[in-house]
Each structure stands twice: as structure tokens, then as C-alpha cells.
Tab-separated table of C-alpha atoms in Angstrom:
chain	number	residue	atom	x	y	z
A	1161	SER	CA	26.170	-1.909	7.155
A	1162	GLN	CA	23.241	0.357	7.823
A	1163	THR	CA	22.852	2.218	11.098
A	1164	ILE	CA	20.235	4.558	12.478
A	1165	HIS	CA	20.955	7.268	15.005
A	1166	GLN	CA	18.306	8.985	17.071
A	1167	TRP	CA	18.807	11.675	19.658
A	1168	PRO	CA	18.439	12.716	22.378
A	1169	ALA	CA	17.823	9.536	24.371
A	1170	THR	CA	15.816	11.327	27.038
A	1171	LEU	CA	14.218	14.732	27.147
A	1172	VAL	CA	12.224	16.642	29.744
A	1173	GLN	CA	10.405	19.688	28.401
A	1174	PRO	CA	7.831	22.072	29.888
A	1175	VAL	CA	4.370	22.420	28.430
A	1176	GLY	CA	4.319	24.967	25.625
A	1177	SER	CA	7.971	24.607	24.739
A	1178	PRO	CA	9.151	23.583	21.242
A	1179	LEU	CA	10.449	20.150	20.308
A	1180	SER	CA	12.961	18.874	17.819
A	1181	LEU	CA	13.952	15.222	17.592
A	1182	GLU	CA	16.411	14.174	14.947
A	1183	CYS	CA	17.073	10.881	13.237
A	1184	THR	CA	19.703	9.998	10.656
A	1185	VAL	CA	20.388	6.832	8.730
A	1186	GLU	CA	23.759	5.740	7.387
A	1187	GLY	CA	24.734	3.129	4.853
A	1188	THR	CA	21.676	3.216	2.596
A	1189	SER	CA	20.048	5.482	0.043
A	1190	ASN	CA	16.439	6.572	-0.399
A	1191	PRO	CA	15.119	4.790	2.668
A	1192	ASN	CA	11.543	4.978	3.851
A	1193	LEU	CA	11.594	6.842	7.172
A	1194	TYR	CA	9.090	6.629	10.010
A	1195	TRP	CA	8.242	8.247	13.338
A	1196	TYR	CA	6.315	6.171	15.868
A	1197	ARG	CA	5.110	7.014	19.362
A	1198	GLN	CA	4.574	4.521	22.133
A	1199	ALA	CA	2.678	5.401	25.296
A	1200	ALA	CA	3.747	3.566	28.460
A	1201	GLY	CA	2.842	-0.120	28.197
A	1202	ARG	CA	1.079	0.386	24.889
A	1203	GLY	CA	1.578	-0.456	21.243
A	1204	LEU	CA	3.124	1.603	18.482
A	1205	GLN	CA	1.302	4.531	16.923
A	1206	LEU	CA	2.519	5.637	13.505
A	1207	LEU	CA	2.878	9.411	13.406
A	1208	PHE	CA	4.592	10.155	10.098
A	1209	TYR	CA	6.327	8.373	7.287
A	1210	SER	CA	8.307	9.565	4.308
A	1211	VAL	CA	9.221	7.877	1.043
A	1212	GLY	CA	11.503	10.677	-0.155
A	1213	ILE	CA	12.872	14.164	0.476
A	1214	GLY	CA	10.062	16.569	1.221
A	1215	GLN	CA	7.428	13.817	1.032
A	1216	ILE	CA	5.681	13.412	4.370
A	1217	SER	CA	2.555	11.435	5.136
A	1218	SER	CA	0.772	12.205	8.392
A	1219	GLU	CA	-1.209	9.485	10.053
A	1220	VAL	CA	-2.475	11.304	13.112
A	1221	PRO	CA	-3.618	14.971	13.171
A	1222	GLN	CA	-1.957	16.656	16.113
A	1223	ASN	CA	0.416	19.405	17.037
A	1224	LEU	CA	3.443	17.491	15.751
A	1225	SER	CA	5.058	17.868	12.353
A	1226	ALA	CA	7.829	16.101	10.498
A	1227	SER	CA	10.336	17.142	7.894
A	1228	ARG	CA	12.853	15.380	5.695
A	1229	PRO	CA	15.374	17.992	4.597
A	1230	GLN	CA	17.893	15.411	3.365
A	1231	ASP	CA	17.598	11.879	2.049
A	1232	ARG	CA	18.669	10.242	5.303
A	1233	GLN	CA	17.496	12.794	7.843
A	1234	PHE	CA	14.084	12.842	9.491
A	1235	ILE	CA	13.031	15.445	12.051
A	1236	LEU	CA	10.052	15.467	14.386
A	1237	SER	CA	8.986	18.874	15.636
A	1238	SER	CA	6.425	20.699	17.658
A	1239	LYS	CA	5.937	24.418	18.208
A	1240	LYS	CA	4.191	23.963	21.567
A	1241	LEU	CA	4.276	20.716	23.506
A	1242	LEU	CA	1.241	19.356	25.321
A	1243	LEU	CA	1.222	17.058	28.339
A	1244	SER	CA	-0.262	14.370	26.093
A	1245	ASP	CA	2.867	14.465	23.921
A	1246	SER	CA	4.790	12.559	26.586
A	1247	GLY	CA	5.875	9.133	25.426
A	1248	PHE	CA	8.548	7.066	23.802
A	1249	TYR	CA	9.371	8.195	20.269
A	1250	LEU	CA	10.941	5.781	17.852
A	1251	CYS	CA	12.460	6.584	14.499
A	1252	ALA	CA	12.765	3.767	11.972
A	1253	TRP	CA	13.846	3.114	8.413
A	1254	SER	CA	13.077	0.492	5.834
A	1255	ALA	CA	14.032	-0.303	2.281
A	1256	GLN	CA	11.290	-0.267	-0.342
A	1257	GLY	CA	9.456	-3.567	-0.711
A	1258	LYS	CA	7.351	-5.866	1.410
A	1259	VAL	CA	10.191	-8.208	2.342
A	1260	PHE	CA	12.162	-5.587	4.210
A	1261	PRO	CA	11.657	-5.039	7.933
A	1262	LEU	CA	11.680	-1.825	9.890
A	1263	HIS	CA	14.928	-1.018	11.649
A	1264	PHE	CA	14.484	1.125	14.712
A	1265	GLY	CA	16.595	3.677	16.490
A	1266	ASN	CA	17.034	3.423	20.241
A	1267	GLY	CA	14.200	5.839	20.917
A	1268	THR	CA	13.680	9.085	22.805
A	1269	ARG	CA	11.836	9.171	26.117
A	1270	LEU	CA	10.015	12.497	26.190
A	1271	THR	CA	8.440	13.781	29.384
A	1272	VAL	CA	6.388	16.943	29.153
A	1273	THR	CA	5.968	18.598	32.554
B	344	ALA	CA	-11.050	-3.911	11.406
B	345	GLN	CA	-7.721	-4.469	13.065
B	346	LYS	CA	-4.977	-5.399	10.648
B	347	ILE	CA	-2.992	-7.258	13.329
B	348	THR	CA	-4.476	-8.878	16.423
B	349	GLN	CA	-2.508	-10.182	19.373
B	350	THR	CA	-4.944	-11.597	21.914
B	351	GLN	CA	-2.484	-12.426	24.703
B	352	PRO	CA	-1.617	-9.320	26.722
B	353	GLY	CA	0.670	-11.344	28.983
B	354	MET	CA	2.253	-14.784	28.934
B	355	PHE	CA	4.390	-16.747	31.381
B	356	VAL	CA	6.732	-19.588	30.522
B	357	GLN	CA	9.125	-21.705	32.524
B	358	GLU	CA	12.764	-21.376	31.637
B	359	LYS	CA	13.861	-23.925	28.995
B	360	GLU	CA	10.260	-24.541	27.901
B	361	ALA	CA	8.794	-23.527	24.538
B	362	VAL	CA	6.169	-20.815	24.206
B	363	THR	CA	3.842	-19.723	21.395
B	364	LEU	CA	2.768	-16.120	20.958
B	365	ASP	CA	-0.349	-15.687	18.857
B	366	CYS	CA	-0.862	-13.305	15.960
B	367	THR	CA	-3.668	-13.078	13.440
B	368	TYR	CA	-3.817	-10.661	10.552
B	369	ASP	CA	-6.333	-9.262	8.129
B	370	THR	CA	-5.556	-8.291	4.569
B	371	SER	CA	-7.003	-8.691	1.101
B	372	ASP	CA	-3.635	-8.133	-0.517
B	373	PRO	CA	-2.163	-11.441	-1.751
B	374	SER	CA	1.355	-10.078	-1.315
B	375	TYR	CA	2.445	-9.209	2.202
B	376	GLY	CA	5.179	-9.699	4.757
B	377	LEU	CA	4.859	-10.630	8.402
B	378	PHE	CA	7.402	-9.630	11.049
B	379	TRP	CA	8.010	-10.182	14.731
B	380	TYR	CA	9.829	-7.742	16.981
B	381	LYS	CA	11.124	-7.970	20.539
B	382	GLN	CA	11.138	-4.961	22.825
B	383	PRO	CA	13.096	-5.408	26.079
B	384	SER	CA	12.574	-3.059	28.993
B	385	SER	CA	15.316	-0.827	27.570
B	386	GLY	CA	12.869	0.115	24.791
B	387	GLU	CA	14.776	-0.803	21.655
B	388	MET	CA	12.816	-2.678	18.994
B	389	ILE	CA	14.663	-5.744	17.764
B	390	PHE	CA	13.675	-7.462	14.511
B	391	LEU	CA	13.390	-11.226	15.046
B	392	ILE	CA	11.920	-12.988	12.052
B	393	TYR	CA	10.192	-12.495	8.695
B	394	GLN	CA	7.642	-14.567	6.766
B	395	GLY	CA	6.523	-13.760	3.233
B	396	SER	CA	3.014	-14.526	2.052
B	397	TYR	CA	4.324	-16.687	-0.782
B	398	ASP	CA	6.853	-18.562	1.305
B	399	GLN	CA	6.099	-22.280	1.306
B	400	GLN	CA	8.048	-23.054	4.449
B	401	ASN	CA	7.806	-21.621	7.924
B	402	ALA	CA	10.580	-19.183	8.734
B	403	THR	CA	13.151	-20.053	11.382
B	404	GLU	CA	15.878	-17.989	13.009
B	405	GLY	CA	17.766	-19.799	15.745
B	406	ARG	CA	15.343	-20.413	18.619
B	407	TYR	CA	12.596	-18.470	16.863
B	408	SER	CA	10.212	-20.014	14.378
B	409	LEU	CA	7.078	-18.715	12.784
B	410	ASN	CA	4.058	-21.004	12.534
B	411	PHE	CA	2.468	-19.608	9.378
B	412	GLN	CA	-1.058	-20.783	8.617
B	413	LYS	CA	-2.147	-18.795	5.605
B	414	ALA	CA	-5.725	-20.054	5.377
B	415	ARG	CA	-6.293	-19.121	9.016
B	416	LYS	CA	-4.377	-15.850	8.588
B	417	SER	CA	-2.237	-16.584	11.570
B	418	ALA	CA	1.492	-16.092	12.121
B	419	ASN	CA	2.364	-17.338	15.571
B	420	LEU	CA	5.858	-16.935	16.994
B	421	VAL	CA	7.348	-19.983	18.676
B	422	ILE	CA	10.290	-19.516	21.026
B	423	SER	CA	12.002	-22.757	21.922
B	424	ALA	CA	14.092	-23.349	25.036
B	425	SER	CA	13.100	-20.068	26.691
B	426	GLN	CA	15.779	-18.059	28.435
B	427	LEU	CA	15.494	-15.370	31.100
B	428	GLY	CA	16.631	-12.841	28.508
B	429	ASP	CA	13.541	-13.590	26.435
B	430	SER	CA	11.414	-11.662	28.924
B	431	ALA	CA	10.158	-8.708	26.884
B	432	MET	CA	7.268	-7.328	24.860
B	433	TYR	CA	6.744	-9.007	21.513
B	434	PHE	CA	5.039	-7.315	18.593
B	435	CYS	CA	3.666	-8.831	15.413
B	436	ALA	CA	3.615	-6.628	12.321
B	437	MET	CA	2.499	-6.782	8.698
B	438	ARG	CA	3.625	-4.953	5.597
B	439	GLU	CA	1.410	-5.154	2.542
B	440	GLY	CA	2.760	-5.257	-0.997
B	441	GLY	CA	2.012	-3.033	-3.935
B	442	PHE	CA	2.061	0.746	-3.834
B	443	THR	CA	0.605	0.661	-0.318
B	444	GLY	CA	3.609	-1.257	0.885
B	445	ASN	CA	5.097	1.636	2.801
B	446	GLN	CA	3.018	1.136	5.918
B	447	PHE	CA	3.632	-1.325	8.688
B	448	TYR	CA	0.740	-2.411	10.864
B	449	PHE	CA	1.543	-3.452	14.440
B	450	GLY	CA	-0.365	-5.454	17.001
B	451	THR	CA	-0.763	-4.330	20.592
B	452	GLY	CA	1.924	-6.687	21.793
B	453	THR	CA	2.337	-9.591	24.206
B	454	SER	CA	4.366	-9.285	27.388
B	455	LEU	CA	6.374	-12.470	27.940
B	456	THR	CA	7.819	-13.317	31.325
B	457	VAL	CA	10.243	-16.218	31.649
B	458	ILE	CA	10.184	-17.801	35.103
B	459	PRO	CA	13.394	-19.336	36.450
């Protein structure tokens, strides 16, 4: 069966520090991969999605970037964190096709101080 | 225009009663999928139920059913026999078909509280 791993679960970083969140999927090939952010008590904001290695679509211009160095690995990065980057970050994967749902990782709670 | 609209920020239901969470959607694509997710306070997003735009029957998964009214573009989630563990945020989502079918559109969510 397919599983998705996301780490770390919680992270506290100072303003201006770099960020790297990693997500890996097991048990499937060529998945669509997604990064979402959720502010406290709010809905989901799509940040990036990828349909293949090296193919990244950005939905929101900001100081975050994403990379997909391997088929089942998706990384969210920042060179310098802002206070507004605090939130709950969720990685997700889906198979191609409208009938397939998103499957989410357990999320990373990021606090920028 | 919003792709997914959830108009109920918060809902309360008595334990063992049924509750309906509303969701309307907007698309011109004839091929699409509709999904409901549950997010407990722990934060994980749990997939509950799926309805395809061409499905003739309403989807059901255990205590969850989807009241799909295509002409009204609504896809309401019905939870029967509510339990305390059903207290959570619930999100409606849509995935369109065709080559744009990589994006999922989420509503703003409904917070459900089950009262003992």
C-alpha cells in the first residue's frame, strides 16, 4: 500500500533562517505531489504542485520554493523565513486522474519567531 | 468566483443525530470529482468519500453519504448517527478532469461539534 512520510512534525525557526521540509511517498510511481499551507483555523492554500521530476508549478509568489529531485520526493525550501511563513504545512500525493483523492502526510507545524 | 463554497463556518449536532454539511461548487468542466475530508484537531487530513460527476448514485461510505445534486451543483455530506469522534473540521474539494485535472480546489471548511 502507499504511504506518505513528512518531516519534521514540528519546527521552530528564527526569522531569516533557512527552511527545508521533506516529503516522500512509497508504494506508487509518478505521483502528483503537492505542498499546502494552512493558517490557524483557516482553509488550505496550495503552494506548489508537481506532475513529474523537475516539474514544479507555483501557485503563490512568495519566498518559498519547491523541488522534486526524485520521483517520490518533494522538498519545500526557503532561504530566509518570514514571520508570515508560520503555519501548518501539508504534503500530499495523488494519482493522475479526476477519480483519485489527495492523500496527505501528517503535516509540519512551523513557528517562525 | 469561488470553485468550492462552504457556507457553514460552524455546526453543532447532538450525539446519535444526523447532520448535513453543505458544499456547492462551480465548474464548466463536465468531468470532475468531488471529495470530502475530515481534519481532527491533530491536523491530519483524512479522506472520507468521493463522488464522480457521471455517477448516477449518491456515494456512501459507512456513516457518510454524499447528497449529490448535479443541477444545483451541490455535494452535501451527510453524517448519520453522529459520534463524539466526529467533532472536527470538514473540507469539501473538487478535482476537474482533462489536462487541468492536477489541481484540487478546497472550500474554507466547516467546524463540526458533536454534543454529548
